[in-house]
CSV table of C-alpha atoms in Angstrom, one decimal:
chain,number,residue,atom,x,y,z
A,10,UNK,CA,3.7,7.6,-50.3
A,11,UNK,CA,0.7,7.5,-48.5
A,12,UNK,CA,1.6,3.9,-46.9
A,13,UNK,CA,4.8,5.0,-46.1
A,14,UNK,CA,3.9,7.6,-44.4
A,15,UNK,CA,1.4,5.1,-42.0
A,16,UNK,CA,4.2,2.9,-41.9
A,17,UNK,CA,6.5,5.9,-40.0
A,18,UNK,CA,4.0,7.0,-37.7
A,19,UNK,CA,3.4,3.6,-37.0
A,20,UNK,CA,7.1,3.1,-36.6
A,21,UNK,CA,7.7,6.1,-34.8
A,22,UNK,CA,4.2,5.9,-31.9
A,23,UNK,CA,6.6,2.2,-31.4
A,24,UNK,CA,10.1,4.3,-30.9
A,25,UNK,CA,7.6,6.9,-28.4
A,26,UNK,CA,6.5,3.7,-26.6
A,27,UNK,CA,9.8,2.6,-25.8
A,28,UNK,CA,11.1,5.8,-24.4
A,29,UNK,CA,11.8,8.2,-27.3
A,30,UNK,CA,10.7,11.5,-27.5
A,31,UNK,CA,9.1,13.0,-30.5
A,32,UNK,CA,12.1,15.1,-31.6
A,33,UNK,CA,14.5,11.8,-31.5
A,34,UNK,CA,11.8,9.4,-33.9
A,35,UNK,CA,11.0,12.4,-36.0
A,36,UNK,CA,15.1,13.2,-36.8
A,37,UNK,CA,15.3,9.7,-39.0
A,38,UNK,CA,12.2,10.9,-40.9
A,39,UNK,CA,12.6,14.4,-41.1
A,40,UNK,CA,10.9,15.2,-44.6
A,41,UNK,CA,7.8,13.5,-43.0
A,42,UNK,CA,8.6,15.6,-39.6
A,43,UNK,CA,6.1,18.7,-40.2
A,44,UNK,CA,3.2,16.5,-40.9
A,45,UNK,CA,3.9,13.6,-38.6
A,46,UNK,CA,4.3,15.8,-35.2
A,47,UNK,CA,1.2,17.0,-35.0
A,48,UNK,CA,-0.4,13.6,-35.2
A,49,UNK,CA,2.1,12.4,-32.4
A,50,UNK,CA,1.7,14.7,-30.4
A,51,UNK,CA,-2.4,13.2,-30.6
A,52,UNK,CA,-0.8,10.3,-30.0
A,53,UNK,CA,0.8,11.3,-26.3
A,54,UNK,CA,-2.3,13.0,-25.6
A,55,UNK,CA,-4.5,10.0,-26.3
A,56,UNK,CA,-2.6,7.9,-24.3
A,57,UNK,CA,-3.2,10.1,-21.6
A,58,UNK,CA,-6.8,9.6,-21.4
A,59,UNK,CA,-8.2,8.1,-18.1
A,60,UNK,CA,-8.2,3.9,-18.4
A,61,UNK,CA,-11.2,3.3,-16.3
A,62,UNK,CA,-12.3,0.1,-14.8
A,63,UNK,CA,-15.4,-1.3,-14.0
A,64,UNK,CA,-16.8,-1.3,-10.1
A,65,UNK,CA,-16.3,-5.4,-9.0
A,66,UNK,CA,-20.0,-5.1,-7.3
A,67,UNK,CA,-20.5,-5.2,-11.9
A,68,UNK,CA,-18.4,-7.3,-12.2
A,69,UNK,CA,-20.0,-9.7,-9.7
A,70,UNK,CA,-23.3,-9.2,-10.3
A,71,UNK,CA,-22.3,-10.3,-14.0
A,72,UNK,CA,-20.9,-13.7,-12.7
A,73,UNK,CA,-23.8,-14.1,-11.1
A,74,UNK,CA,-26.3,-14.1,-13.5
A,75,UNK,CA,-23.6,-15.8,-16.1
A,76,UNK,CA,-23.9,-18.6,-13.4
A,77,UNK,CA,-27.4,-18.8,-12.6
A,78,UNK,CA,-28.3,-19.1,-16.4
A,79,UNK,CA,-25.5,-21.9,-16.4
A,80,UNK,CA,-27.4,-23.9,-14.0
A,81,UNK,CA,-30.7,-23.6,-15.3
A,82,UNK,CA,-28.6,-25.0,-18.6
A,83,UNK,CA,-27.2,-27.7,-17.1
A,84,UNK,CA,-30.2,-28.5,-14.5
A,85,UNK,CA,-27.6,-28.4,-11.6
A,86,UNK,CA,-26.6,-25.9,-9.0
A,87,UNK,CA,-23.1,-27.2,-9.3
A,88,UNK,CA,-22.1,-24.5,-11.6
A,89,UNK,CA,-23.9,-21.7,-10.1
A,90,UNK,CA,-22.3,-22.3,-7.0
A,91,UNK,CA,-18.9,-22.5,-8.6
A,92,UNK,CA,-19.6,-18.9,-10.3
A,93,UNK,CA,-20.9,-17.2,-7.9
A,94,UNK,CA,-18.4,-17.9,-5.0
A,95,UNK,CA,-16.0,-16.1,-7.5
A,96,UNK,CA,-18.3,-13.5,-7.8
A,97,UNK,CA,-18.6,-13.7,-3.5
A,98,UNK,CA,-14.5,-13.3,-3.6
A,99,UNK,CA,-15.1,-10.3,-5.6
A,100,UNK,CA,-17.8,-9.1,-3.6
A,101,UNK,CA,-15.7,-9.3,-0.6
A,102,UNK,CA,-12.3,-7.3,-2.6
A,103,UNK,CA,-14.8,-4.8,-3.6
A,104,UNK,CA,-15.9,-4.2,0.0
A,105,UNK,CA,-12.5,-4.0,1.1
A,106,UNK,CA,-11.1,-2.0,-1.9
A,107,UNK,CA,-13.8,0.1,-2.7
A,108,UNK,CA,-13.6,2.0,1.1
A,109,UNK,CA,-9.9,2.1,0.2
A,110,UNK,CA,-10.4,3.7,-3.2
A,111,UNK,CA,-12.5,6.5,-2.0
A,112,UNK,CA,-10.1,9.1,-2.2
A,113,UNK,CA,-10.9,10.7,1.5
A,114,UNK,CA,-10.5,7.6,3.2
A,115,UNK,CA,-7.6,6.8,1.0
A,116,UNK,CA,-6.0,10.1,2.5
A,117,UNK,CA,-6.4,9.1,5.7
A,118,UNK,CA,-4.9,5.9,5.6
A,119,UNK,CA,-2.3,7.5,3.8
A,120,UNK,CA,-1.4,9.6,6.8
A,121,UNK,CA,-2.2,7.4,9.5
A,122,UNK,CA,0.5,5.0,7.5
A,123,UNK,CA,2.5,7.5,7.4
A,124,UNK,CA,2.8,9.1,11.1
A,125,UNK,CA,3.1,5.4,12.2
A,126,UNK,CA,6.0,4.9,9.8
A,127,UNK,CA,7.5,7.9,11.0
A,128,UNK,CA,6.8,7.6,14.6
A,129,UNK,CA,8.4,3.9,14.3
A,130,UNK,CA,11.4,5.1,12.7
A,131,UNK,CA,12.2,8.8,15.1
A,132,UNK,CA,11.6,6.4,18.0
A,133,UNK,CA,14.2,3.6,16.6
A,134,UNK,CA,16.8,6.3,16.0
A,135,UNK,CA,15.9,8.0,19.1
A,136,UNK,CA,17.2,4.9,21.0
A,137,UNK,CA,20.4,5.6,21.4
A,138,UNK,CA,20.2,9.8,22.1
A,139,UNK,CA,21.4,11.4,25.1
A,140,UNK,CA,20.2,14.0,27.1
A,141,UNK,CA,20.2,16.9,25.1
A,142,UNK,CA,19.6,15.0,22.1
A,143,UNK,CA,16.2,16.7,19.9
A,144,UNK,CA,15.0,13.0,20.3
A,145,UNK,CA,15.6,12.5,23.4
A,146,UNK,CA,12.1,13.7,25.1
A,147,UNK,CA,10.9,10.3,22.3
A,148,UNK,CA,13.0,7.9,23.8
A,149,UNK,CA,11.6,9.2,27.0
A,150,UNK,CA,8.3,8.6,25.9
A,151,UNK,CA,8.4,5.3,24.6
A,152,UNK,CA,9.9,3.8,27.2
A,153,UNK,CA,6.7,5.4,29.3
A,154,UNK,CA,4.4,4.1,26.8
A,155,UNK,CA,6.3,0.6,26.8
A,156,UNK,CA,6.4,0.7,30.7
A,157,UNK,CA,2.3,1.8,30.8
A,158,UNK,CA,1.5,-1.2,28.0
A,159,UNK,CA,3.4,-3.7,29.9
A,160,UNK,CA,0.7,-5.1,32.7
A,161,UNK,CA,3.0,-8.5,33.7
A,162,UNK,CA,4.4,-7.3,37.2
A,163,UNK,CA,7.8,-9.3,36.3
A,164,UNK,CA,8.3,-7.8,33.3
A,165,UNK,CA,7.9,-3.9,34.5
A,166,UNK,CA,10.3,-5.0,37.1
A,167,UNK,CA,12.7,-6.3,34.3
A,168,UNK,CA,11.6,-2.7,32.2
A,169,UNK,CA,13.2,-1.3,35.1
A,170,UNK,CA,16.6,-2.7,35.1
A,171,UNK,CA,16.7,-1.7,31.3
A,172,UNK,CA,15.9,1.6,32.2
A,173,UNK,CA,18.6,1.9,34.7
A,174,UNK,CA,21.2,0.5,32.2
A,175,UNK,CA,20.1,2.6,29.6
A,176,UNK,CA,20.3,5.7,31.8
A,177,UNK,CA,24.0,4.2,32.8
A,178,UNK,CA,25.0,4.3,29.2
A,179,UNK,CA,23.5,7.8,28.5
A,180,UNK,CA,26.5,8.7,31.7
A,181,UNK,CA,28.8,6.9,30.1
A,182,UNK,CA,28.2,8.8,26.8
A,183,UNK,CA,28.0,12.0,27.8
A,184,UNK,CA,30.3,12.1,30.1
A,185,UNK,CA,32.9,11.0,27.3
A,186,UNK,CA,31.5,13.6,25.0
A,187,UNK,CA,31.8,16.4,27.3
A,188,UNK,CA,33.7,15.2,30.7
A,189,UNK,CA,31.4,16.0,32.7
A,190,UNK,CA,29.1,13.5,34.9
A,191,UNK,CA,25.6,14.1,34.3
A,192,UNK,CA,24.5,13.8,38.6
A,193,UNK,CA,20.6,13.9,37.1
A,194,UNK,CA,21.2,10.6,35.0
A,195,UNK,CA,23.4,8.8,37.9
A,196,UNK,CA,20.4,9.9,40.3
A,197,UNK,CA,18.2,8.1,37.6
A,198,UNK,CA,20.3,5.3,37.5
A,199,UNK,CA,20.1,3.6,40.9
A,200,UNK,CA,16.2,5.2,41.3
A,201,UNK,CA,15.1,2.8,38.4
A,202,UNK,CA,16.9,0.1,39.9
A,203,UNK,CA,15.0,0.7,43.5
A,204,UNK,CA,11.6,1.3,41.7
A,205,UNK,CA,12.9,-2.3,39.6
A,206,UNK,CA,12.6,-3.7,43.3
A,207,UNK,CA,9.6,-1.6,44.2
A,208,UNK,CA,7.6,-3.0,41.3
A,209,UNK,CA,8.9,-6.7,42.0
A,210,UNK,CA,5.9,-9.2,42.6
A,211,UNK,CA,6.9,-11.9,41.5
A,212,UNK,CA,6.0,-15.3,43.2
A,213,UNK,CA,8.5,-15.9,46.4
A,214,UNK,CA,10.0,-19.1,44.2
A,215,UNK,CA,11.2,-17.2,41.5
A,216,UNK,CA,11.9,-13.6,43.6
A,217,UNK,CA,15.5,-15.1,44.0
A,218,UNK,CA,16.1,-15.2,40.6
A,219,UNK,CA,14.9,-11.6,40.1
A,220,UNK,CA,17.1,-11.0,43.0
A,221,UNK,CA,19.8,-11.9,41.1
A,222,UNK,CA,19.9,-10.4,38.0
A,223,UNK,CA,19.2,-7.5,40.5
A,224,UNK,CA,22.4,-7.8,42.3
A,225,UNK,CA,24.0,-8.1,39.1
A,226,UNK,CA,23.2,-5.0,37.8
A,227,UNK,CA,24.1,-2.8,40.7
A,228,UNK,CA,27.8,-4.9,40.9
A,229,UNK,CA,27.9,-3.4,37.2
A,230,UNK,CA,26.7,0.0,37.8
A,231,UNK,CA,29.4,-0.4,41.0
A,232,UNK,CA,31.7,-1.3,39.1
A,233,UNK,CA,31.6,1.3,36.5
A,234,UNK,CA,31.1,4.0,38.6
A,235,UNK,CA,34.3,3.2,40.7
A,236,UNK,CA,35.8,3.1,36.9
A,237,UNK,CA,34.8,6.8,35.8
A,238,UNK,CA,35.4,8.0,39.7
A,239,UNK,CA,39.3,9.1,39.3
A,240,UNK,CA,38.4,10.8,36.1
A,241,UNK,CA,35.1,13.1,36.8
A,242,UNK,CA,35.6,16.7,38.6
A,243,UNK,CA,36.7,17.1,42.2
A,244,UNK,CA,33.0,18.8,43.2
A,245,UNK,CA,31.3,15.6,41.6
A,246,UNK,CA,33.2,12.7,43.0
A,247,UNK,CA,31.8,13.2,47.1
A,248,UNK,CA,27.9,12.4,44.6
A,249,UNK,CA,30.3,9.3,43.1
A,250,UNK,CA,31.1,8.3,46.6
A,251,UNK,CA,27.5,8.7,47.5
A,252,UNK,CA,26.5,6.5,44.5
A,253,UNK,CA,29.3,3.3,44.7
A,254,UNK,CA,28.6,3.5,48.9
A,255,UNK,CA,24.6,2.9,47.8
A,256,UNK,CA,25.4,0.6,45.8
A,257,UNK,CA,27.6,-1.6,47.9
A,258,UNK,CA,25.1,-1.5,50.7
A,259,UNK,CA,22.3,-2.8,47.7
A,260,UNK,CA,24.8,-5.3,47.2
A,261,UNK,CA,25.6,-6.7,50.6
A,262,UNK,CA,21.8,-6.2,51.1
A,263,UNK,CA,20.5,-8.7,48.2
A,264,UNK,CA,23.5,-11.0,48.9
A,265,UNK,CA,22.1,-11.6,52.9
A,266,UNK,CA,18.3,-11.0,50.7
A,267,UNK,CA,19.1,-14.3,48.7
A,268,UNK,CA,21.1,-16.4,51.0
A,269,UNK,CA,18.2,-16.3,53.5
A,270,UNK,CA,15.8,-17.8,50.9
A,271,UNK,CA,13.7,-14.5,51.4
A,272,UNK,CA,13.2,-15.5,55.2
A,273,UNK,CA,15.6,-12.3,55.6
A,274,UNK,CA,14.0,-8.9,55.5
A,275,UNK,CA,15.1,-5.5,55.8
A,276,UNK,CA,15.0,-3.4,59.5
A,277,UNK,CA,12.3,-3.3,60.9
A,278,UNK,CA,9.8,-6.1,58.9
A,279,UNK,CA,8.5,-8.7,61.3
A,280,UNK,CA,11.0,-11.3,60.2
A,281,UNK,CA,9.6,-14.3,62.7
A,282,UNK,CA,7.2,-14.7,59.8
A,283,UNK,CA,7.7,-16.8,57.1
A,284,UNK,CA,7.0,-15.5,53.9
A,285,UNK,CA,4.0,-17.8,53.5
A,286,UNK,CA,3.0,-17.2,56.7
A,287,UNK,CA,2.6,-13.9,56.1
A,288,UNK,CA,-0.4,-11.7,55.2
A,289,UNK,CA,0.5,-11.2,51.2
A,290,UNK,CA,-0.1,-7.4,51.4
A,291,UNK,CA,2.8,-7.7,54.1
A,292,UNK,CA,5.1,-9.4,51.5
A,293,UNK,CA,4.7,-7.2,48.8
A,294,UNK,CA,5.3,-4.2,51.2
A,295,UNK,CA,8.8,-5.9,52.7
A,296,UNK,CA,10.0,-6.7,49.3
A,297,UNK,CA,9.3,-3.1,48.5
A,298,UNK,CA,12.2,-1.4,50.4
A,299,UNK,CA,16.1,-1.7,50.1
A,300,UNK,CA,17.9,-2.2,53.3
A,301,UNK,CA,19.3,0.9,55.2
A,302,UNK,CA,21.8,3.5,53.0
A,303,UNK,CA,20.7,1.6,50.0
A,304,UNK,CA,18.9,4.9,49.3
A,305,UNK,CA,19.7,8.9,48.6
A,306,UNK,CA,19.1,10.4,51.7
A,307,UNK,CA,19.4,13.9,50.6
B,26,UNK,CA,3.4,6.1,-22.4
B,27,UNK,CA,0.4,5.0,-19.7
B,28,UNK,CA,-0.6,1.7,-21.3
B,29,UNK,CA,-4.0,-0.2,-20.0
B,30,UNK,CA,-2.7,-3.8,-18.7
B,31,UNK,CA,-2.1,-6.8,-21.3
B,32,UNK,CA,-3.4,-9.8,-21.2
B,33,UNK,CA,-3.7,-13.5,-19.8
B,34,UNK,CA,-0.7,-15.3,-21.3
B,35,UNK,CA,-1.6,-16.9,-24.5
B,36,UNK,CA,-1.0,-20.3,-23.5
B,37,UNK,CA,-3.2,-19.2,-20.2
B,38,UNK,CA,-6.3,-17.8,-21.9
B,39,UNK,CA,-6.0,-21.0,-24.7
B,40,UNK,CA,-6.1,-23.5,-21.3
B,41,UNK,CA,-8.5,-21.8,-19.8
B,42,UNK,CA,-10.8,-21.8,-23.5
B,43,UNK,CA,-10.5,-25.4,-23.1
B,44,UNK,CA,-11.7,-26.1,-19.5
B,45,UNK,CA,-14.3,-23.7,-20.3
B,46,UNK,CA,-15.3,-25.3,-23.6
B,47,UNK,CA,-15.7,-28.2,-21.3
B,48,UNK,CA,-18.8,-26.8,-19.0
B,49,UNK,CA,-15.0,-25.9,-16.1
B,50,UNK,CA,-17.4,-23.2,-14.6
B,51,UNK,CA,-14.2,-22.0,-12.7
B,52,UNK,CA,-12.5,-21.4,-15.6
B,53,UNK,CA,-15.8,-19.7,-17.0
B,54,UNK,CA,-15.4,-17.5,-13.7
B,55,UNK,CA,-11.4,-16.5,-14.2
B,56,UNK,CA,-11.9,-15.6,-17.8
B,57,UNK,CA,-15.3,-13.5,-17.2
B,58,UNK,CA,-13.6,-11.3,-14.9
B,59,UNK,CA,-10.6,-11.4,-17.0
B,60,UNK,CA,-12.1,-10.1,-19.7
B,61,UNK,CA,-14.8,-7.9,-18.3
B,62,UNK,CA,-12.7,-4.8,-17.8
B,63,UNK,CA,-10.9,-5.2,-20.9
B,64,UNK,CA,-14.4,-5.0,-22.9
B,65,UNK,CA,-15.5,-2.5,-20.4
B,66,UNK,CA,-12.9,-0.4,-21.6
B,67,UNK,CA,-13.1,-1.0,-25.3
B,68,UNK,CA,-17.2,0.1,-25.0
B,69,UNK,CA,-16.8,2.9,-22.6
B,70,UNK,CA,-14.9,4.8,-24.6
B,71,UNK,CA,-18.3,4.7,-27.2
B,72,UNK,CA,-20.8,5.3,-25.6
B,73,UNK,CA,-21.8,7.7,-22.5
B,74,UNK,CA,-22.6,6.2,-19.4
B,75,UNK,CA,-20.7,4.1,-17.3
B,76,UNK,CA,-24.2,2.5,-16.9
B,77,UNK,CA,-24.7,1.9,-19.9
B,78,UNK,CA,-21.2,0.6,-20.8
B,79,UNK,CA,-21.3,-1.9,-17.5
B,80,UNK,CA,-25.0,-3.1,-18.8
B,81,UNK,CA,-23.4,-4.0,-22.2
B,82,UNK,CA,-20.3,-5.2,-20.7
B,83,UNK,CA,-22.0,-7.7,-18.7
B,84,UNK,CA,-23.8,-8.5,-21.9
B,85,UNK,CA,-21.1,-9.7,-23.9
B,86,UNK,CA,-19.6,-11.7,-21.2
B,87,UNK,CA,-22.7,-13.2,-21.1
B,88,UNK,CA,-22.8,-14.1,-24.9
B,89,UNK,CA,-19.6,-15.0,-25.0
B,90,UNK,CA,-19.5,-18.0,-22.4
B,91,UNK,CA,-23.0,-18.6,-24.0
B,92,UNK,CA,-21.3,-19.7,-27.1
B,93,UNK,CA,-18.0,-20.9,-26.0
B,94,UNK,CA,-18.5,-23.7,-27.5
B,95,UNK,CA,-18.6,-22.8,-31.1
B,96,UNK,CA,-15.7,-20.0,-30.8
B,97,UNK,CA,-12.7,-20.6,-33.3
B,98,UNK,CA,-10.5,-18.7,-34.7
B,99,UNK,CA,-8.8,-15.4,-33.1
B,100,UNK,CA,-10.6,-15.4,-29.0
B,101,UNK,CA,-10.0,-11.6,-29.0
B,102,UNK,CA,-11.0,-11.2,-32.4
B,103,UNK,CA,-14.3,-13.0,-31.6
B,104,UNK,CA,-15.2,-11.0,-28.4
B,105,UNK,CA,-14.6,-7.5,-29.8
B,106,UNK,CA,-17.0,-8.2,-32.4
B,107,UNK,CA,-19.7,-9.6,-30.4
B,108,UNK,CA,-18.9,-5.7,-28.3
B,109,UNK,CA,-18.8,-4.2,-31.7
B,110,UNK,CA,-22.2,-5.7,-32.5
B,111,UNK,CA,-23.5,-5.5,-29.3
B,112,UNK,CA,-22.9,-0.9,-29.3
B,113,UNK,CA,-24.5,-0.8,-33.0
B,114,UNK,CA,-27.9,-2.6,-31.3
B,115,UNK,CA,-27.5,-0.3,-28.8
B,116,UNK,CA,-27.3,2.9,-31.1
B,117,UNK,CA,-29.9,1.4,-33.3
B,118,UNK,CA,-32.8,0.8,-30.2
B,119,UNK,CA,-31.7,4.3,-29.0
B,120,UNK,CA,-31.6,5.9,-32.2
B,121,UNK,CA,-28.8,8.5,-30.8
B,122,UNK,CA,-25.3,9.0,-32.3
B,123,UNK,CA,-22.4,8.9,-29.9
B,124,UNK,CA,-21.8,12.9,-29.7
B,125,UNK,CA,-23.5,13.5,-26.9
B,126,UNK,CA,-21.6,15.8,-23.8
B,127,UNK,CA,-19.9,12.8,-22.0
B,128,UNK,CA,-21.3,11.7,-18.5
B,129,UNK,CA,-20.3,14.1,-15.4
B,130,UNK,CA,-18.7,10.8,-13.7
B,131,UNK,CA,-15.8,10.5,-16.4
B,132,UNK,CA,-15.4,14.2,-15.4
B,133,UNK,CA,-15.0,13.3,-11.5
B,134,UNK,CA,-12.8,10.4,-12.4
B,135,UNK,CA,-10.7,12.8,-13.7
B,136,UNK,CA,-10.4,15.1,-11.4
B,137,UNK,CA,-9.6,12.8,-9.2
B,138,UNK,CA,-7.0,11.9,-10.5
B,139,UNK,CA,-5.6,14.6,-9.8
B,140,UNK,CA,-5.6,16.4,-13.9
B,141,UNK,CA,-5.2,19.9,-14.0
B,142,UNK,CA,-8.3,21.5,-15.6
B,143,UNK,CA,-6.8,22.6,-18.9
B,144,UNK,CA,-5.7,18.8,-19.3
B,145,UNK,CA,-9.4,18.0,-18.1
B,146,UNK,CA,-11.4,20.1,-20.8
B,147,UNK,CA,-8.5,18.6,-23.1
B,148,UNK,CA,-9.3,14.9,-22.9
B,149,UNK,CA,-13.0,16.2,-22.7
B,150,UNK,CA,-13.0,17.1,-25.7
B,151,UNK,CA,-10.3,14.4,-27.0
B,152,UNK,CA,-13.0,12.0,-26.3
B,153,UNK,CA,-15.8,14.4,-28.2
B,154,UNK,CA,-14.1,13.9,-31.0
B,155,UNK,CA,-13.5,10.2,-31.0
B,156,UNK,CA,-16.8,9.4,-30.7
B,157,UNK,CA,-17.1,11.6,-34.4
B,158,UNK,CA,-14.9,8.7,-36.3
B,159,UNK,CA,-16.2,5.9,-38.2
B,160,UNK,CA,-16.8,3.0,-36.5
B,161,UNK,CA,-13.2,0.8,-37.1
B,162,UNK,CA,-11.3,4.1,-36.7
B,163,UNK,CA,-12.7,4.1,-32.8
B,164,UNK,CA,-11.8,0.1,-32.5
B,165,UNK,CA,-8.8,0.2,-33.5
B,166,UNK,CA,-7.7,4.3,-31.7
B,167,UNK,CA,-9.4,2.4,-28.3
B,168,UNK,CA,-7.2,-0.9,-29.0
B,169,UNK,CA,-4.1,1.0,-30.1
B,170,UNK,CA,-3.9,3.6,-27.1
B,171,UNK,CA,-6.1,2.6,-24.4
B,172,UNK,CA,-5.5,-0.6,-23.9
B,173,UNK,CA,-1.7,-0.3,-25.5
B,174,UNK,CA,-2.2,-2.8,-28.3
B,175,UNK,CA,0.6,-3.2,-31.2
B,176,UNK,CA,-0.7,-3.2,-35.3
B,177,UNK,CA,0.2,-6.9,-35.8
B,178,UNK,CA,-2.2,-7.9,-32.0
B,179,UNK,CA,-4.7,-5.4,-33.5
B,180,UNK,CA,-4.9,-6.6,-37.2
B,181,UNK,CA,-5.4,-10.4,-35.4
B,182,UNK,CA,-8.4,-9.0,-33.2
B,183,UNK,CA,-10.2,-6.9,-36.5
B,184,UNK,CA,-9.4,-9.7,-38.3
B,185,UNK,CA,-7.5,-7.3,-40.7
B,186,UNK,CA,-3.9,-6.9,-42.2
B,187,UNK,CA,-1.4,-4.4,-40.7
B,188,UNK,CA,-1.2,-2.3,-43.6
B,189,UNK,CA,-5.1,-2.0,-42.7
B,190,UNK,CA,-4.7,-1.2,-39.5
B,191,UNK,CA,-1.9,1.3,-40.2
B,192,UNK,CA,-3.8,3.1,-42.7
B,193,UNK,CA,-6.6,3.2,-40.3
B,194,UNK,CA,-4.9,4.7,-37.7
B,195,UNK,CA,-3.8,7.0,-39.7
B,196,UNK,CA,-6.6,8.0,-41.0
B,197,UNK,CA,-8.8,8.5,-37.4
B,198,UNK,CA,-5.3,10.4,-36.1
B,199,UNK,CA,-5.6,12.9,-39.1
B,200,UNK,CA,-9.8,13.4,-38.3
B,201,UNK,CA,-8.9,13.7,-34.7
B,202,UNK,CA,-6.9,16.5,-35.6
B,203,UNK,CA,-8.4,18.0,-37.7
B,204,UNK,CA,-11.8,17.8,-35.5
B,205,UNK,CA,-9.4,19.1,-33.1
B,206,UNK,CA,-7.7,22.5,-35.0
B,207,UNK,CA,-11.4,22.9,-35.9
B,208,UNK,CA,-12.5,23.4,-32.7
B,209,UNK,CA,-9.7,25.6,-32.0
B,210,UNK,CA,-10.7,28.1,-34.6
B,211,UNK,CA,-14.7,27.8,-33.7
B,212,UNK,CA,-13.4,29.0,-30.2
B,213,UNK,CA,-11.0,31.5,-30.8
B,214,UNK,CA,-13.1,32.5,-33.8
């Protein structure tokens, strides 16, 4: 009988390890339940005892000692160096892991990691937001940070073009949702394109490529504005007309600039000098301006 | 049920042992670092201080490697026998039986793991009661519930039959339970 209950206890422990509850285990052996239950409850408590791990320093110290002893026995250093290498690797691991194991540091790491994950996720989700959305300010902030972290002037100018395109997409989305034209977005769209030209400090030989891109963006924006013009509120139509006109002027100005291969400058510039002959500061300043009528005059 | 990590696979261990017996230093390094945690937990629950547990574990590793070439039969049975003998020597040297309060570092560890105060006290009492068991009862309880071995594996390690291990397990759990009941009576009384 005693032998039987020992076997039953062992069977119940195995079943509990496979996920069964005490009650389910004892259902089969109801006549022994009174005797087995307290023992199985104790088993549950025993299995919650901490499973201690030795420090990695202790393991590496033991490995070094063993390596040293073996080297003495074998009269050489090869064995020592191999085992010591294992110990050194452990020590390297220990210095990092011990820091992370420190509950306070682990807490800080977790918070920072969580913050970065949340920020990254929010920034990604905010990419499709429009004015009025809760994440829209984050989208603008992300753009600003991205711009500030870009140091290459050519890439900065490209970013401006991207922002200009984003404002256009937002304006379309808002228009589709509410049927109203967001004139702030329209203005920002044109401003970003203007700033793209100002940011552009590309070498003279690649300036025409950028000018072509800008011209393309400008043409696309004009096209979109012309398409939505008939649907906008008559009171906003004047602003759309002005914007279309501005795009028109800019387009013409860009074509002239490309045709004359960087030698024709907007009105008021010193067109007698080729860019190569002009001082660098003057070259930049000339490329920083649109032609007349290409900007808001209000 | 949360259990300790299992061993290297049998075939991996056998290969490493063969290499270690041929003085392969890399294999010796791997065996040592693998064994260390296992032996440490076995010793930890039978001594009072982390430092003692680490010193004894290092000594076991040292002895294992020193005489690995003459090792025969079950490897784990062999190392746990070495560990058990060392623990006995440790107490003989100190002439102190292990019914002293657990070291403070264990309590801190348990707090770090986020245990509740009541659980903490229960675990503390459980650990103290564990030390009042006989040597072989402690071995079976630690191997079974801390290391997570099955009865047959423990039987192989301790060189006993499965029936004998089950009997030790039953007596150990009954004794632990009685200890608890006595404590509760004293506490409430």
